[in-house]
Coordinates of C-alpha atoms in Angstrom, one line a residue:
Chain X
X1 CA -14.0 -5.0 -52.8
X2 CA -13.4 -9.0 -52.8
X3 CA -14.6 -11.5 -51.4
X4 CA -12.5 -12.1 -48.4
X5 CA -13.0 -8.6 -47.7
X6 CA -16.9 -8.0 -47.8
X7 CA -18.5 -9.5 -44.8
X8 CA -15.2 -8.5 -42.1
X9 CA -15.9 -4.9 -43.9
X10 CA -19.7 -5.4 -43.0
X11 CA -19.1 -6.6 -39.8
X12 CA -16.8 -3.9 -39.0
X13 CA -19.9 -1.1 -40.6
X14 CA -22.1 -2.7 -38.6
X15 CA -21.0 -2.4 -35.0
X16 CA -19.8 1.2 -35.6
X17 CA -22.5 2.4 -36.5
X18 CA -24.5 0.3 -33.9
X19 CA -21.8 0.9 -31.6
X20 CA -22.1 4.7 -31.9
X21 CA -25.3 5.5 -31.4
X22 CA -25.6 3.3 -28.8
X23 CA -22.7 5.7 -26.7
X24 CA -24.7 8.5 -27.2
X25 CA -28.2 6.9 -26.0
X26 CA -25.4 5.9 -22.8
X27 CA -24.0 9.2 -22.5
X28 CA -26.5 10.5 -22.0
X29 CA -28.5 8.3 -19.4
X30 CA -25.5 8.2 -17.8
X31 CA -24.6 12.0 -17.4
X32 CA -28.8 12.2 -15.9
X33 CA -29.0 9.3 -14.0
X34 CA -25.1 11.0 -12.5
X35 CA -26.1 14.2 -11.7
X36 CA -28.4 12.6 -9.2
X37 CA -26.4 10.3 -8.9
X38 CA -24.0 12.7 -7.1
X39 CA -26.5 14.6 -5.1
X40 CA -27.3 11.6 -3.7
X41 CA -23.5 10.8 -2.7
X42 CA -23.1 13.7 -1.3
X43 CA -25.6 13.1 1.0
X44 CA -24.4 10.6 2.0
X45 CA -21.4 11.2 2.9
X46 CA -22.9 15.2 4.7
X47 CA -24.1 11.9 6.8
X48 CA -21.1 10.3 8.5
X49 CA -22.1 6.6 7.5
X50 CA -20.6 4.9 5.3
X51 CA -23.2 1.8 4.4
X52 CA -23.9 -0.8 2.2
X53 CA -27.6 -0.5 0.1
X54 CA -27.8 -4.1 1.5
Chain K
X1 CA -5.2 25.4 -38.1
X2 CA -3.5 27.0 -35.2
X3 CA -4.6 26.8 -32.2
X4 CA -6.4 30.3 -31.3
X5 CA -7.1 32.6 -28.5
X6 CA -10.5 31.4 -28.6
X7 CA -8.7 27.2 -28.0
X8 CA -6.6 28.7 -25.6
X9 CA -9.2 30.3 -22.9
X10 CA -12.2 27.5 -23.5
X11 CA -9.1 24.8 -22.3
X12 CA -8.3 27.9 -19.6
X13 CA -11.2 27.5 -18.7
X14 CA -11.9 24.0 -18.3
X15 CA -9.9 22.8 -16.5
X16 CA -10.3 25.9 -14.0
X17 CA -13.4 24.4 -13.5
X18 CA -12.3 21.2 -12.9
X19 CA -9.3 22.4 -9.8
X20 CA -12.0 24.3 -8.4
X21 CA -14.6 21.7 -8.2
X22 CA -11.7 19.4 -7.3
X23 CA -11.1 21.3 -4.2
X24 CA -14.7 21.9 -3.3
X25 CA -15.4 18.2 -2.3
X26 CA -11.8 18.1 0.1
X27 CA -14.6 19.6 2.3
X28 CA -16.3 14.9 2.4
X29 CA -13.2 14.1 2.7
X30 CA -13.6 12.2 7.1
X31 CA -12.2 9.3 6.8
X32 CA -10.9 7.0 4.9
X33 CA -13.5 4.6 2.9
X34 CA -14.2 8.3 1.7
X35 CA -10.7 9.5 0.4
X36 CA -9.9 5.8 -1.1
X37 CA -13.6 4.8 -2.2
X38 CA -16.2 7.2 -1.8
X39 CA -17.8 5.5 0.8
X40 CA -18.8 3.2 -0.8
X41 CA -21.8 5.9 -2.4
X42 CA -21.7 4.9 -5.5
X43 CA -25.0 4.1 -7.5
X44 CA -24.9 2.6 -11.6
X45 CA -24.7 6.5 -13.5
X46 CA -22.0 7.8 -11.4
X47 CA -20.8 4.3 -11.4
X48 CA -20.6 3.8 -15.8
X49 CA -18.9 7.7 -16.1
X50 CA -16.1 7.2 -13.7
X51 CA -15.2 3.3 -15.4
X52 CA -15.3 4.5 -19.1
X53 CA -13.6 8.3 -17.3
X54 CA -11.2 6.1 -16.5
X55 CA -9.9 4.0 -18.7
X56 CA -10.6 6.3 -21.5
X57 CA -7.5 8.1 -21.1
X58 CA -5.6 11.0 -23.2
X59 CA -2.8 7.7 -23.4
X60 CA -6.0 5.7 -24.5
X61 CA -7.1 7.7 -27.4
X62 CA -3.2 8.4 -28.6
X63 CA -2.3 4.4 -28.8
X64 CA -5.7 3.7 -30.4
X65 CA -5.6 6.1 -33.0
X66 CA -2.1 4.4 -33.5
X67 CA -3.4 0.9 -33.8
X68 CA -6.0 1.6 -36.4
X69 CA -3.7 3.6 -39.0
X70 CA -0.8 1.3 -38.3
X71 CA -3.7 -2.5 -38.3
X72 CA -7.0 -0.8 -40.2
X73 CA -9.8 -2.1 -39.1
X74 CA -8.6 -5.9 -38.0
X75 CA -7.8 -4.2 -35.5
X76 CA -11.3 -3.7 -34.0
X77 CA -11.5 -7.0 -32.9
X78 CA -9.4 -5.7 -30.5
X79 CA -13.4 -4.1 -29.1
X80 CA -15.1 -6.1 -30.0
X81 CA -13.2 -8.5 -27.8
X82 CA -13.5 -5.7 -24.8
X83 CA -17.5 -5.1 -25.4
X84 CA -18.0 -9.0 -25.4
X85 CA -15.5 -9.9 -21.7
X86 CA -17.0 -7.2 -19.5
X87 CA -20.7 -7.6 -20.7
X88 CA -19.4 -11.7 -19.3
X89 CA -17.7 -10.2 -15.9
X90 CA -20.5 -7.7 -15.9
X91 CA -23.5 -10.2 -16.2
X92 CA -22.1 -13.1 -14.4
X93 CA -20.1 -10.6 -12.0
X94 CA -17.4 -13.1 -12.3
X95 CA -14.5 -11.8 -9.4
X96 CA -16.9 -8.8 -8.8
X97 CA -18.9 -9.6 -7.2
X98 CA -17.0 -11.4 -4.7
X99 CA -14.7 -8.9 -4.0
X100 CA -16.8 -6.0 -3.4
X101 CA -18.6 -9.4 -1.0
X102 CA -16.1 -9.0 0.6
X103 CA -16.4 -5.0 1.8
X104 CA -12.0 -4.6 -0.1
X105 CA -10.3 -1.0 -0.8
X106 CA -7.7 -2.9 -2.6
X107 CA -7.1 -6.4 -4.6
X108 CA -4.1 -7.5 -2.2
X109 CA -6.2 -6.5 0.7
X110 CA -8.1 -9.7 -0.5
X111 CA -5.1 -11.9 -0.8
X112 CA -4.4 -11.1 3.3
X113 CA -7.5 -12.0 3.8
X114 CA -7.5 -15.5 1.2
X115 CA -3.4 -16.2 2.1
X116 CA -2.4 -14.0 4.4
X117 CA -0.2 -10.7 4.7
X118 CA 3.1 -11.7 3.4
X119 CA 1.2 -13.0 0.2
X120 CA -0.6 -9.5 0.4
X121 CA 3.2 -7.9 0.3
X122 CA 3.9 -9.7 -2.4
X123 CA 0.9 -8.2 -4.3
X124 CA 0.8 -4.9 -4.1
X125 CA 4.5 -4.7 -4.1
X126 CA 4.0 -6.3 -8.2
X127 CA 0.8 -4.8 -8.3
X128 CA 1.7 -0.6 -7.9
X129 CA 5.7 -2.2 -10.1
X130 CA 3.2 -3.6 -13.3
X131 CA 0.3 0.0 -12.4
X132 CA 3.2 2.6 -12.2
X133 CA 5.3 1.2 -15.7
X134 CA 2.0 0.8 -16.9
X135 CA 1.7 4.0 -16.8
X136 CA 5.0 5.7 -17.6
X137 CA 3.4 5.7 -21.1
X138 CA 0.6 8.5 -20.5
X139 CA 2.3 11.2 -20.6
X140 CA 4.8 10.4 -23.2
X141 CA 2.2 9.7 -25.6
X142 CA -0.8 12.1 -23.9
X143 CA 2.5 14.6 -24.9
X144 CA 2.6 13.8 -28.5
X145 CA -0.9 14.0 -29.4
X146 CA -1.5 17.1 -28.2
X147 CA 1.2 18.8 -30.4
X148 CA -0.1 17.6 -33.1
X149 CA -3.1 19.0 -32.6
X150 CA -2.4 22.2 -31.0
X151 CA 1.0 21.9 -34.2
X152 CA 3.4 23.1 -29.8
X153 CA 5.7 20.9 -32.0
X154 CA 8.3 22.2 -29.3
X155 CA 9.3 19.7 -27.3
X156 CA 9.9 22.2 -23.7
X157 CA 6.1 24.0 -24.4
X158 CA 4.2 20.7 -24.7
X159 CA 6.6 19.4 -20.6
X160 CA 5.4 22.7 -20.0
X161 CA 1.6 22.2 -20.8
X162 CA 2.0 18.7 -19.7
X163 CA 3.6 19.3 -16.3
X164 CA 0.7 22.6 -15.3
X165 CA -1.7 19.2 -16.3
X166 CA -0.2 17.4 -13.8
X167 CA 0.6 20.1 -11.3
X168 CA -3.9 20.5 -10.8
X169 CA -4.7 16.7 -11.2
X170 CA -2.7 16.6 -8.1
X171 CA -4.1 19.6 -6.1
X172 CA -7.5 17.8 -6.3
X173 CA -6.6 14.5 -6.3
X174 CA -4.1 15.3 -3.2
X175 CA -7.2 17.5 -1.4
X176 CA -10.2 15.6 -2.8
X177 CA -9.4 12.7 -2.7
X178 CA -12.1 9.3 -4.2
X179 CA -14.8 12.2 -3.9
X180 CA -13.0 14.6 -6.3
X181 CA -12.5 12.0 -9.1
X182 CA -15.8 10.8 -9.2
X183 CA -17.4 13.9 -10.1
X184 CA -14.7 15.2 -11.8
X185 CA -15.2 12.2 -14.2
X186 CA -18.8 13.1 -14.5
X187 CA -17.5 15.9 -15.9
X188 CA -15.0 14.5 -17.4
X189 CA -17.0 11.5 -19.4
X190 CA -19.5 15.2 -21.1
X191 CA -16.3 16.4 -22.1
X192 CA -15.4 13.6 -24.1
X193 CA -17.9 11.5 -25.1
X194 CA -19.7 15.1 -27.3
X195 CA -15.4 14.9 -28.5
X196 CA -15.7 12.0 -29.5
X197 CA -19.4 13.4 -31.5
X198 CA -18.2 16.0 -32.2
X199 CA -14.6 14.8 -34.4
X200 CA -16.0 11.2 -35.5
X201 CA -18.7 13.5 -37.2
X202 CA -16.4 15.6 -39.1
X203 CA -13.9 12.6 -39.9
X204 CA -16.7 11.3 -41.1
X205 CA -17.5 14.6 -43.0
X206 CA -14.1 14.2 -44.8
X207 CA -13.5 10.7 -44.9
X208 CA -16.8 8.5 -45.1
X209 CA -16.6 5.6 -44.5
X210 CA -16.1 4.3 -48.6
X211 CA -12.6 5.9 -48.9
X212 CA -11.9 4.7 -45.2
X213 CA -12.5 1.6 -46.4
X214 CA -9.7 1.9 -49.5
X215 CA -7.1 4.3 -47.2
X216 CA -7.0 1.2 -44.7
X217 CA -6.4 -1.3 -47.3
X218 CA -3.8 1.3 -48.8
X219 CA -2.6 1.3 -46.0
X220 CA -1.7 -2.0 -45.0
X221 CA -0.5 -2.6 -48.8
X222 CA 1.6 0.1 -48.1
X223 CA 2.9 -1.2 -45.2
X224 CA 3.6 -4.6 -46.7
X225 CA 5.7 -2.9 -48.9
X226 CA 8.2 -1.6 -46.9
X227 CA 8.4 -4.9 -45.2
X228 CA 9.2 -6.9 -48.5
X229 CA 11.6 -4.4 -49.5
X230 CA 13.0 -4.1 -46.1
X231 CA 13.6 -7.3 -45.9
X232 CA 14.6 -8.4 -49.4
X233 CA 17.3 -4.9 -49.1
X234 CA 18.9 -7.0 -45.9
X235 CA 19.0 -10.4 -48.1
X236 CA 21.4 -8.0 -50.5
X237 CA 23.6 -6.7 -48.6
X238 CA 23.9 -10.6 -46.7
X239 CA 24.9 -11.2 -50.4
X240 CA 22.2 -13.5 -50.6
X241 CA 18.9 -14.0 -53.4
X242 CA 16.0 -12.7 -53.2
X243 CA 13.9 -14.8 -52.2
X244 CA 10.2 -14.1 -53.6
X245 CA 7.6 -11.8 -55.9
X246 CA 5.4 -9.5 -53.6
X247 CA 2.4 -10.9 -52.6
X248 CA -0.1 -7.4 -51.5
X249 CA -2.8 -9.1 -49.4
X250 CA -5.5 -5.9 -48.7
X251 CA -7.7 -8.2 -46.6
X252 CA -5.1 -8.2 -43.9
X253 CA -6.5 -4.9 -42.9
X254 CA -9.7 -6.2 -42.5
X255 CA -9.8 -9.9 -41.3
X256 CA -7.7 -10.2 -38.0
X257 CA -6.2 -13.2 -38.6
X258 CA -4.7 -12.5 -41.3
X259 CA -3.7 -9.0 -40.3
X260 CA -3.0 -9.6 -36.5
X261 CA -2.6 -13.5 -36.3
X262 CA -4.9 -15.4 -33.9
X263 CA -2.0 -15.6 -31.1
X264 CA -2.4 -11.8 -31.2
X265 CA -6.0 -12.2 -30.6
X266 CA -5.8 -15.2 -27.8
X267 CA -3.9 -12.7 -25.7
X268 CA -6.8 -10.5 -26.5
X269 CA -9.3 -12.2 -25.7
X270 CA -7.5 -13.9 -21.5
X271 CA -6.0 -10.0 -21.7
X272 CA -9.5 -8.3 -20.9
X273 CA -11.1 -12.0 -18.9
X274 CA -7.7 -10.6 -16.1
X275 CA -8.2 -7.6 -17.0
X276 CA -11.9 -6.0 -16.7
X277 CA -12.1 -8.2 -13.1
X278 CA -9.3 -7.2 -11.7
X279 CA -7.3 -4.0 -13.7
X280 CA -7.2 -2.1 -9.7
X281 CA -8.2 1.0 -11.4
X282 CA -11.5 -1.0 -12.7
X283 CA -11.8 -3.3 -10.0
X284 CA -12.1 -0.5 -7.8
X285 CA -14.9 0.6 -9.7
X286 CA -16.4 -2.1 -8.2
X287 CA -15.8 -2.1 -5.2
X288 CA -16.8 1.9 -4.2
X289 CA -20.6 0.9 -5.7
X290 CA -22.8 1.1 -3.0
X291 CA -23.3 -2.8 -3.5
X292 CA -22.7 -6.1 -5.2
X293 CA -25.1 -5.6 -8.0
X294 CA -24.9 -2.2 -9.3
X295 CA -21.5 -3.1 -9.1
X296 CA -22.1 -5.2 -11.9
X297 CA -24.4 -2.6 -13.3
X298 CA -21.7 -0.8 -14.2
X299 CA -19.8 -2.7 -15.4
X300 CA -22.4 -4.3 -17.8
X301 CA -23.7 -0.8 -19.2
X302 CA -19.6 0.3 -19.4
X303 CA -19.2 -2.2 -21.7
X304 CA -20.3 0.2 -24.0
X305 CA -17.9 2.3 -23.5
X306 CA -15.3 -0.2 -23.7
X307 CA -16.3 -0.7 -27.4
X308 CA -15.8 3.2 -28.2
X309 CA -12.7 4.2 -26.3
X310 CA -10.6 1.9 -28.8
X311 CA -13.3 1.4 -31.9
X312 CA -12.9 5.8 -32.0
X313 CA -10.3 6.7 -32.4
X314 CA -8.8 3.9 -34.5
X315 CA -11.6 5.1 -37.0
X316 CA -9.5 8.2 -36.4
X317 CA -6.7 6.6 -37.7
X318 CA -7.7 5.3 -40.7
X319 CA -8.7 8.4 -41.7
X320 CA -5.7 9.6 -41.0
X321 CA -4.4 7.0 -43.4
X322 CA -6.1 8.1 -45.9
X323 CA -5.3 12.3 -45.4
X324 CA -1.5 10.7 -46.0
X325 CA -2.5 8.4 -49.2
X326 CA -3.1 10.8 -50.7
X327 CA 0.6 11.6 -51.4
X328 CA 2.2 8.0 -50.8
X329 CA 5.5 9.4 -49.9
X330 CA 4.3 11.0 -46.7
X331 CA 2.9 7.1 -45.6
X332 CA 5.9 5.3 -46.4
X333 CA 7.5 8.2 -45.1
X334 CA 6.0 7.3 -41.3
X335 CA 7.8 3.9 -41.9
X336 CA 11.1 4.1 -42.0
X337 CA 13.9 4.9 -39.8
X338 CA 14.1 3.6 -35.7
X339 CA 11.5 1.5 -34.5
X340 CA 11.4 4.5 -31.4
X341 CA 11.8 7.0 -34.1
X342 CA 8.3 5.1 -36.2
X343 CA 6.8 3.9 -33.2
X344 CA 6.7 8.1 -32.3
X345 CA 6.3 9.0 -36.6
X346 CA 2.1 7.1 -36.0
X347 CA 0.9 8.6 -33.5
X348 CA 1.6 12.0 -34.6
X349 CA 0.1 11.2 -37.6
X350 CA -4.3 11.5 -36.2
X351 CA -3.4 14.2 -33.8
X352 CA -1.6 16.3 -36.9
X353 CA -4.5 15.0 -39.2
X354 CA -7.2 16.2 -36.5
X355 CA -5.7 19.5 -35.5
X356 CA -5.8 20.8 -39.8
X357 CA -9.6 19.3 -40.2
X358 CA -10.9 21.1 -36.7
X359 CA -11.8 25.1 -36.8
X360 CA -10.6 27.6 -34.3
X361 CA -13.1 27.4 -31.3
X362 CA -14.1 23.7 -31.8
X363 CA -10.2 23.0 -31.8
X364 CA -10.3 23.8 -28.0
X365 CA -13.4 22.4 -27.2
X366 CA -11.0 19.2 -28.6
X367 CA -8.1 19.6 -26.6
X368 CA -10.1 20.7 -23.3
X369 CA -11.6 17.2 -23.9
X370 CA -9.2 16.0 -24.7
X371 CA -7.2 17.2 -21.5
X372 CA -10.9 15.7 -19.3
X373 CA -9.1 13.1 -20.0
X374 CA -5.8 12.9 -19.4
X375 CA -6.9 14.4 -16.1
X376 CA -10.3 11.6 -15.8
X377 CA -7.8 9.0 -16.4
X378 CA -4.3 9.8 -14.4
X379 CA -6.4 11.5 -11.0
X380 CA -7.9 7.3 -10.9
X381 CA -4.1 5.3 -11.7
X382 CA -2.3 7.9 -9.1
X383 CA -5.0 8.1 -6.1
X384 CA -5.0 3.5 -7.1
X385 CA -1.3 2.4 -6.8
X386 CA -0.1 5.8 -4.0
X387 CA -3.2 4.0 -2.0
X388 CA -2.2 0.5 -2.9
X389 CA 0.9 1.2 -1.3
X390 CA 0.2 2.4 2.0
X391 CA -3.1 0.1 2.5
X392 CA -1.6 -3.5 1.4
X393 CA 2.8 -2.4 1.3
X394 CA 3.0 -0.2 4.1
X395 CA 0.8 -0.7 6.3
X396 CA 1.2 -3.7 5.6
X397 CA 4.8 -4.2 6.9
X398 CA 4.5 -1.6 9.2
X399 CA 2.5 -5.3 11.0
X400 CA 5.1 -7.3 10.4
X401 CA 7.2 -5.2 12.5
X402 CA 4.6 -5.2 14.9
X403 CA 3.4 -1.1 14.2
X404 CA 0.5 0.4 13.1
X405 CA -0.4 3.0 11.0
X406 CA -2.8 5.2 11.8
X407 CA -5.7 6.9 10.4
X408 CA -4.2 10.1 9.7
X409 CA -1.0 9.4 8.6
X410 CA -2.4 6.3 5.8
X411 CA -3.6 9.8 4.9
X412 CA -0.6 11.6 4.3
X413 CA 1.6 8.7 3.5
X414 CA -0.7 9.0 0.1
X415 CA -1.0 12.0 -0.7
X416 CA 3.1 11.4 -0.9
X417 CA 3.3 8.7 -2.9
X418 CA 0.8 9.8 -5.6
X419 CA 3.0 13.3 -5.2
X420 CA 6.1 10.7 -5.9
X421 CA 4.4 8.4 -8.3
X422 CA 4.0 11.7 -10.7
X423 CA 7.5 12.8 -10.3
X424 CA 8.3 8.8 -12.1
X425 CA 6.5 9.7 -14.4
X426 CA 7.1 13.0 -15.8
X427 CA 11.1 10.5 -15.6
X428 CA 10.1 7.6 -17.4
X429 CA 8.0 8.9 -20.0
X430 CA 11.2 11.2 -21.6
X431 CA 13.3 8.3 -21.7
X432 CA 12.4 5.5 -21.9
X433 CA 13.0 4.0 -25.7
X434 CA 9.2 3.1 -26.8
X435 CA 10.0 0.6 -29.0
X436 CA 6.2 -0.8 -31.1
X437 CA 3.1 -0.1 -31.0
X438 CA 1.8 2.3 -27.1
X439 CA -0.9 0.3 -26.8
X440 CA 1.7 -3.2 -26.4
X441 CA 3.6 -2.4 -23.9
X442 CA 0.7 -0.9 -22.3
X443 CA -0.9 -4.8 -21.9
X444 CA 2.2 -5.9 -21.7
X445 CA 3.1 -4.0 -18.5
X446 CA 0.3 -4.5 -16.2
X447 CA 0.4 -8.6 -17.9
X448 CA 3.2 -8.7 -14.9
X449 CA 0.8 -7.9 -12.2
X450 CA -2.9 -9.9 -13.4
X451 CA -1.0 -12.8 -14.4
X452 CA -0.4 -14.0 -10.9
X453 CA -3.6 -12.5 -10.5
X454 CA -5.6 -13.8 -11.7
X455 CA -4.5 -17.0 -11.0
X456 CA -4.2 -16.2 -7.6
X457 CA -7.8 -14.5 -7.2
X458 CA -9.2 -16.7 -9.3
X459 CA -8.2 -19.4 -7.4
X460 CA -8.2 -17.8 -4.1
X461 CA -12.5 -17.4 -5.4
X462 CA -13.4 -20.7 -7.0
X463 CA -10.7 -23.4 -5.8
X464 CA -10.7 -24.9 -1.6
X465 CA -7.6 -25.8 -2.5
X466 CA -5.2 -22.9 -3.0
X467 CA -3.2 -22.1 -1.2
X468 CA 0.0 -19.2 -0.5
X469 CA 2.5 -21.1 -1.6
X470 CA 1.1 -21.5 -4.9
X471 CA -0.2 -18.0 -4.0
X472 CA 3.4 -16.4 -4.3
X473 CA 4.7 -18.7 -6.9
X474 CA 1.6 -17.9 -9.0
X475 CA 2.5 -13.5 -8.1
X476 CA 6.3 -14.0 -8.6
X477 CA 5.1 -15.8 -12.4
X478 CA 4.2 -12.4 -13.8
X479 CA 7.5 -11.6 -14.3
X480 CA 8.1 -13.5 -17.2
X481 CA 5.9 -10.7 -18.4
X482 CA 8.1 -8.5 -18.6
X483 CA 10.3 -9.8 -21.7
X484 CA 7.9 -8.3 -23.7
X485 CA 9.3 -4.6 -23.6
X486 CA 12.6 -5.7 -22.6
X487 CA 14.9 -4.2 -25.6
X488 CA 16.1 -6.5 -27.0
X489 CA 17.2 -5.2 -30.8
X490 CA 20.0 -3.1 -28.4
X491 CA 21.4 -6.0 -27.3
X492 CA 21.4 -7.7 -30.0
X493 CA 18.7 -9.8 -30.0
X494 CA 15.8 -10.8 -33.0
X495 CA 12.8 -11.7 -31.4
X496 CA 10.0 -12.6 -34.0
X497 CA 7.4 -10.7 -34.1
X498 CA 4.4 -12.6 -32.0
X499 CA 7.5 -12.8 -29.4
X500 CA 5.3 -9.4 -28.0
X501 CA 2.3 -11.5 -27.3
X502 CA 3.5 -14.8 -26.4
X503 CA 5.9 -13.4 -23.5
X504 CA 2.4 -12.2 -21.3
X505 CA 0.1 -15.6 -23.0
X506 CA 3.3 -17.4 -21.3
X507 CA 3.3 -15.6 -18.1
X508 CA -0.1 -16.6 -17.5
X509 CA 0.3 -20.0 -17.8
X510 CA 2.7 -20.5 -15.5
X511 CA 0.7 -18.4 -13.7
X512 CA -1.9 -20.7 -13.5
X513 CA 1.2 -24.2 -13.6
X514 CA 2.5 -22.6 -10.2
X515 CA -0.8 -22.0 -8.5
X516 CA -2.1 -25.3 -8.8
X517 CA 1.3 -27.4 -8.2
X518 CA 2.7 -25.1 -5.9
X519 CA -1.2 -25.9 -4.1
X520 CA -1.4 -29.1 -5.1
X521 CA 1.8 -29.3 -3.4
X522 CA 2.7 -27.4 0.0
X523 CA -1.0 -27.1 0.9
X524 CA -1.8 -24.3 4.0
X525 CA -2.0 -26.2 7.5
X526 CA -5.6 -24.4 7.9
X527 CA -7.1 -24.3 5.3
X528 CA -9.8 -20.8 4.5
X529 CA -13.1 -21.4 3.0
X530 CA -13.8 -20.3 -1.1
X531 CA -14.4 -16.2 -1.6
X532 CA -14.1 -16.4 1.9

């Protein structure tokens, strides 16, 4: 690997590693909290009101 | 590997579940706000899943894998910029916070609040034209990808599959509106997230990082050699002497300044600032959040998805180069032919590679995940643009002529426009002569709308002197971006490669100047408050 390539390759490699592992965590978090949010959304829609939380 | 019966069963079962859930949601549609913004009851977890699902479509995977194949790791600057800009929007609430606080359901609705009804109608037309043109390649790119991975090369087969999928999307979007879109997005997020993990794991075990790095460099040099030989051949045909020796530059596969150019990078920077804050399908996620703070939080965390949606398919494309470079002739063959043929071949290469990589059963699961991404984007976009036609064009036009359209009629009209836009997609995808890569087409068509919208909304929210005349001129300036996708070669005009970036960048600059100049020269008689 030439000196021109090395720093760029390192940047992209770490972006790939950190990005992919963080995404897996986000996937689990969003699926768990999203399930709870769906239940809340249905409850709200069934109540027939259209209000902001704040 | 063949697409086995087990694979088909997985695909059919999955699409059946999605359809059933979508139809079930219809019982919750009691008002227009329930239909268009899910009653503004979307909280953080759901905001993240629906945001990422919407912006991570099969078309995204198709054009991103093509970009990775053609540009190598140098293209990684695009996901980096996309993530950083979404984080900035999420942290600062730039535009989205004030829009959500204004309780609008579409962006042109804000135009009316700030500039007047005529501006809303013009802005609505421009937004829908840009948005629907942007969708124009969804079906085509998705078809090519599915054809490659399943091995169904017959155009008729693919068209039938895509038409059936589109009908399923019609059914649950027309019936359940945003409620069904949000719930199916949630399921599709899980499915396509797992798909990303599985395919990436297979690519890494097959190619690995080191080999991918070598392949990216080799692939870039092969493209440079092809471009050099083509230009030399042209010189010889014109009776001129070849100019210089071929000098390979493998670093162009890693260094975006060398591989892609600073003008393109500048375009991407501005594209994502404007896109994340004003691209209606994405901004709609902020507008339907349960509060402005949740809107910001959803954007911030979704930024990770915006990184992944580009970066991972880029990596698949680079792995496909490694596979193809085992026989350099097969890689060279990709680059031969008309622009349209090269575009199709380079888009088909990655799914072909993935198709031969995955075993039966896993392949069915992956195709179901890809179809999930196809449906989750189509449903949101169809609902978004059809709602905009009714809310921002038909409704305000009727009001101009002293007529009011009832809520029931608006719901019906929205459903009719969902169907009509779907029909347009079927036809446009078949006959539009695509040149260059699909991502550039998408970014240019998006600019037709947000070149003007960015100046108009940012000016309206943050500059008290912005006037309706300035807004009108800025919205019209977006038309200049069309130059980036016009079939110039067919008209005998040869433009330099940087022109693709220059048209949208120019449109954004002209729109900004038009807003400022128009507002200073023709101020509104009754000035409204910034951020009103």
